[in-house]
Amino acid sequence: MKITVLTLFPEYFIPLIQTSILARAHQAGLFTFETVDFRNFTKDKHGHVDDTPYGGGAGMVLKCQPILDALKTVRTKDSTVILLTPQGHPFQQRMARELSLKSHLIFICGHYEGFDERIRDYVDLQISLGDYVLTGGEPACAVICDAVLRLVDGVIKKDSSDEDSFSHGLLEYPQYTRPEIYDGKRVPEVLLSGHHANIEKWRHQMSIKNTVKHRPDLLKELEFNEEDQNYVNSLLKKDEI
Ligand code: ADE
């Protein structure tokens, strides 16, 4: 996996690949990561990458030329070009999984008030991190790179990502570690029992319960077997949820 980020702020990405799990994976050669400062591509004699919007209005708009000339130098037939924008598809775990299988991702990070609309015609995919406006695409890009790279083969143990929240459409089950009692709160008995089948069943039910409680919107995407559906129905009937 190779990632190329077109940005005016390459320094933003240094901690991303120099910290923790991604630093180790990067050192081990599991992915390559480069930034391209598209200011270096501007043909403007003052070095500007943006200009005032046609029609007037506040702020500056990123010009096509520096971004698209920079893109030309890094794009190949194997690249997937992604524009970060609040108008894009909301980012989800499913997308992270799909992107983790690509060989080359190129991210374009806008900044300031926005970018020339014509840039959208040159990308394969537009992604939004969520329904809020960031100062630029960089924070969204860093989050997406993190979510994608942890799914690249070898970055984390496969068992860990199989049990992630959302990987089966459900939120994750609760986890506990020592001590058995903290501030009067006990670890659920079943987790101390050593009975693997019961533990698995409990975890599955807790995943369902967490989802019903915190993200009922996810339920409509799921098809439950009869036993799980009965459990969901019983939860929905109870007031405790
Ligand atoms: N740029 C500014 N806000 C954004 C968002 N929510 N998602 C992706 N890119 C952005």
Coordinates of C-alpha atoms and ligand atoms in Angstrom, one line a residue:
M1 CA 0.0 0.0 0.0
K2 CA 1.2 3.4 -0.9
I3 CA -0.3 6.7 0.2
T4 CA 0.4 10.1 -1.3
V5 CA -1.1 13.2 0.3
L6 CA -1.4 16.5 -1.7
T7 CA -1.3 19.2 1.0
L8 CA -0.1 22.7 1.8
F9 CA 0.9 21.4 5.3
P10 CA 3.1 18.3 5.0
E11 CA 4.2 18.7 8.6
Y12 CA 0.7 17.8 9.8
F13 CA 1.3 14.1 8.8
I14 CA 4.7 13.6 10.6
P15 CA 3.2 12.4 13.9
L16 CA 0.8 10.1 12.0
I17 CA 3.6 7.9 10.8
Q18 CA 6.0 8.5 13.6
T19 CA 3.8 7.3 16.5
S20 CA 2.9 3.9 17.9
I21 CA 1.4 1.2 15.6
L22 CA 1.7 3.1 12.3
A23 CA 5.4 4.0 13.1
R24 CA 6.2 0.3 13.6
A25 CA 4.3 -0.7 10.5
H26 CA 6.0 2.0 8.4
Q27 CA 9.4 1.0 9.7
A28 CA 8.6 -2.6 8.8
G29 CA 7.8 -1.5 5.2
L30 CA 4.2 -2.5 5.4
F31 CA 3.2 0.8 3.6
T32 CA 4.9 3.8 2.1
F33 CA 3.7 7.3 2.8
E34 CA 4.6 10.5 1.0
T35 CA 3.4 14.1 1.1
V36 CA 3.5 16.5 -1.9
D37 CA 3.3 20.2 -1.2
F38 CA 1.3 21.5 -4.1
R39 CA 2.5 25.0 -3.5
N40 CA 5.7 23.9 -5.2
F41 CA 3.7 23.4 -8.4
T42 CA 2.1 26.9 -8.7
K43 CA 2.8 28.9 -11.8
D44 CA 1.7 32.1 -10.1
K45 CA 4.6 34.5 -10.0
H46 CA 3.9 35.4 -6.3
G47 CA 3.6 31.7 -5.3
H48 CA -0.1 31.9 -4.6
V49 CA -2.2 28.7 -4.7
D50 CA -5.5 30.5 -4.1
D51 CA -7.5 33.4 -5.4
T52 CA -10.7 35.4 -4.7
P53 CA -14.0 33.6 -5.6
Y54 CA -15.8 34.6 -8.9
G55 CA -19.1 36.3 -7.9
G56 CA -17.6 37.7 -4.7
G57 CA -17.8 36.5 -1.2
A58 CA -15.6 35.8 1.8
G59 CA -12.4 33.9 1.8
M60 CA -10.1 32.5 -0.9
V61 CA -10.5 29.5 -3.2
L62 CA -7.8 27.0 -4.1
K63 CA -6.9 27.2 -7.8
C64 CA -7.1 24.2 -10.1
Q65 CA -3.6 24.5 -11.6
P66 CA -1.3 23.8 -8.6
I67 CA -3.4 20.9 -7.4
L68 CA -4.0 19.3 -10.7
D69 CA -0.4 19.7 -11.9
A70 CA 0.8 18.1 -8.7
L71 CA -1.7 15.3 -9.2
K72 CA -0.4 14.6 -12.7
T73 CA 3.1 13.9 -11.4
V74 CA 1.9 11.2 -8.9
R75 CA -1.1 9.6 -10.5
T76 CA -0.8 6.2 -12.2
K77 CA -3.3 3.7 -13.6
D78 CA -3.3 2.0 -10.2
S79 CA -4.1 5.1 -8.2
T80 CA -7.4 5.9 -6.4
V81 CA -7.7 9.7 -6.1
I82 CA -9.7 10.9 -3.1
L83 CA -10.9 14.4 -2.4
L84 CA -11.6 15.3 1.2
T85 CA -14.8 17.5 1.4
P86 CA -17.8 17.9 3.6
Q87 CA -19.9 17.1 0.4
G88 CA -18.4 13.6 0.1
H89 CA -19.7 10.2 1.1
P90 CA -19.6 9.9 4.9
F91 CA -16.6 7.8 5.9
Q92 CA -17.4 4.4 7.3
Q93 CA -15.6 1.2 8.4
R94 CA -16.9 -0.5 5.2
M95 CA -15.0 2.2 3.1
A96 CA -11.9 1.8 5.2
R97 CA -11.9 -2.0 4.4
E98 CA -12.3 -1.3 0.7
L99 CA -9.6 1.3 0.6
S100 CA -7.2 -0.9 2.5
L101 CA -7.2 -3.3 -0.5
K102 CA -6.1 -0.7 -3.0
S103 CA -2.5 -0.4 -4.0
H104 CA -2.2 3.4 -4.2
L105 CA -4.3 6.1 -2.5
I106 CA -3.9 9.7 -3.3
F107 CA -5.6 12.2 -1.0
I108 CA -6.2 15.8 -1.9
C109 CA -6.5 18.1 1.1
G110 CA -8.2 21.5 0.5
H111 CA -7.7 24.4 2.9
Y112 CA -9.2 27.8 3.5
E113 CA -12.7 28.5 2.1
G114 CA -12.7 25.7 -0.4
F115 CA -11.4 24.7 -3.8
D116 CA -12.4 25.4 -7.4
E117 CA -15.4 23.2 -8.2
R118 CA -13.7 21.8 -11.4
I119 CA -11.2 19.8 -9.3
R120 CA -14.0 17.4 -8.5
D121 CA -13.9 16.2 -12.1
Y122 CA -10.4 14.8 -11.7
V123 CA -11.0 12.5 -8.6
D124 CA -12.4 9.0 -8.2
L125 CA -14.0 9.5 -4.8
Q126 CA -15.1 12.3 -2.5
I127 CA -15.1 11.5 1.2
S128 CA -16.4 13.5 4.2
L129 CA -15.3 12.7 7.7
G130 CA -18.7 13.8 9.1
D131 CA -21.3 16.5 9.2
Y132 CA -19.1 19.3 10.4
V133 CA -16.6 21.7 8.8
L134 CA -12.8 21.4 9.5
T135 CA -10.2 24.0 8.8
G136 CA -9.0 21.8 5.9
G137 CA -8.8 18.2 4.6
E138 CA -5.7 17.4 6.7
P139 CA -7.4 16.2 9.9
A140 CA -9.9 14.2 7.9
C141 CA -7.1 12.7 5.8
A142 CA -5.1 11.7 8.9
V143 CA -8.2 9.9 10.4
I144 CA -8.9 8.1 7.2
C145 CA -5.3 7.0 6.7
D146 CA -5.2 5.7 10.3
A147 CA -8.4 3.7 9.8
V148 CA -7.3 2.3 6.5
L149 CA -3.7 1.5 7.4
R150 CA -4.6 -0.5 10.5
L151 CA -6.4 -2.8 8.2
V152 CA -3.5 -3.3 5.9
D153 CA -2.1 -6.9 6.2
G154 CA 0.3 -7.2 9.1
V155 CA -0.3 -3.8 10.7
I156 CA -2.4 -5.3 13.6
K157 CA -3.3 -8.9 14.3
K158 CA -6.2 -10.0 12.1
D159 CA -8.2 -11.2 15.2
S160 CA -8.2 -7.7 16.5
S161 CA -9.7 -6.1 13.5
D162 CA -12.2 -8.9 13.1
E163 CA -13.7 -8.0 16.4
D164 CA -13.7 -4.2 15.8
S165 CA -16.9 -2.2 16.2
F166 CA -18.8 -2.1 12.9
S167 CA -16.9 -5.1 11.4
H168 CA -20.0 -7.2 11.7
G169 CA -22.3 -4.2 11.6
L170 CA -22.5 -4.2 15.4
L171 CA -20.7 -2.2 18.1
E172 CA -18.1 -4.0 20.1
Y173 CA -18.8 -5.8 23.3
P174 CA -17.5 -4.4 26.7
Q175 CA -14.0 -5.4 27.8
Y176 CA -12.5 -5.6 31.3
T177 CA -9.1 -6.2 32.9
R178 CA -7.7 -6.5 36.4
P179 CA -8.8 -5.9 39.2
E180 CA -11.9 -8.0 39.5
I181 CA -13.6 -5.3 41.6
Y182 CA -12.9 -1.6 41.1
D183 CA -14.7 1.1 43.2
G184 CA -17.3 -1.6 44.0
K185 CA -17.9 -2.4 40.3
R186 CA -17.5 -6.1 39.5
V187 CA -16.4 -7.7 36.3
P188 CA -19.3 -9.8 34.9
E189 CA -19.2 -13.3 36.4
V190 CA -19.3 -15.1 33.0
L191 CA -15.9 -13.6 32.0
L192 CA -14.3 -15.2 35.0
S193 CA -15.9 -18.6 34.4
G194 CA -13.4 -19.9 31.7
H195 CA -16.4 -21.3 29.8
H196 CA -15.6 -20.2 26.3
A197 CA -19.0 -20.9 24.7
N198 CA -20.8 -18.9 27.3
I199 CA -18.3 -16.1 27.1
E200 CA -18.7 -15.9 23.3
K201 CA -22.5 -15.9 23.6
W202 CA -22.4 -13.2 26.3
R203 CA -20.1 -11.1 24.1
H204 CA -22.3 -11.4 21.1
Q205 CA -25.4 -10.4 23.1
M206 CA -23.6 -7.5 24.6
S207 CA -22.6 -6.3 21.1
I208 CA -26.3 -6.5 20.2
K209 CA -27.3 -4.7 23.4
N210 CA -24.7 -1.9 22.9
T211 CA -25.9 -1.4 19.3
V212 CA -29.6 -1.3 20.3
K213 CA -28.7 1.2 23.1
H214 CA -26.2 3.5 21.4
R215 CA -26.7 3.1 17.7
P216 CA -30.2 1.8 16.9
D217 CA -29.8 3.3 13.4
L218 CA -27.4 0.4 12.6
L219 CA -30.0 -2.2 13.2
K220 CA -31.8 -1.7 9.9
E221 CA -28.7 -2.8 8.0
L222 CA -28.6 -6.1 9.8
E223 CA -30.2 -9.5 9.3
F224 CA -30.5 -11.4 12.6
N225 CA -31.1 -15.1 13.0
E226 CA -34.3 -16.0 15.0
E227 CA -32.5 -16.2 18.4
D228 CA -30.8 -12.8 18.0
Q229 CA -34.0 -11.2 16.7
N230 CA -35.8 -12.5 19.8
Y231 CA -33.1 -11.0 21.9
V232 CA -33.4 -7.6 20.1
N233 CA -37.1 -7.7 20.5
S234 CA -36.8 -8.4 24.2
L235 CA -34.4 -5.5 24.6
L236 CA -36.6 -3.1 22.7
K237 CA -39.6 -4.1 25.0
K238 CA -37.6 -3.4 28.2
D239 CA -37.3 0.1 29.4
E240 CA -33.7 -0.4 30.5
I241 CA -32.4 0.4 27.0
Ligands
ADE1 N1 -12.7 19.5 4.9 C1 -13.4 20.3 5.7 N2 -14.3 19.7 6.4 C2 -14.3 18.4 6.1 C3 -14.9 17.2 6.5 N3 -15.9 17.2 7.4 N4 -14.6 16.0 5.9 C4 -13.6 16.0 4.9 N5 -12.9 17.1 4.5 C5 -13.2 18.2 5.1

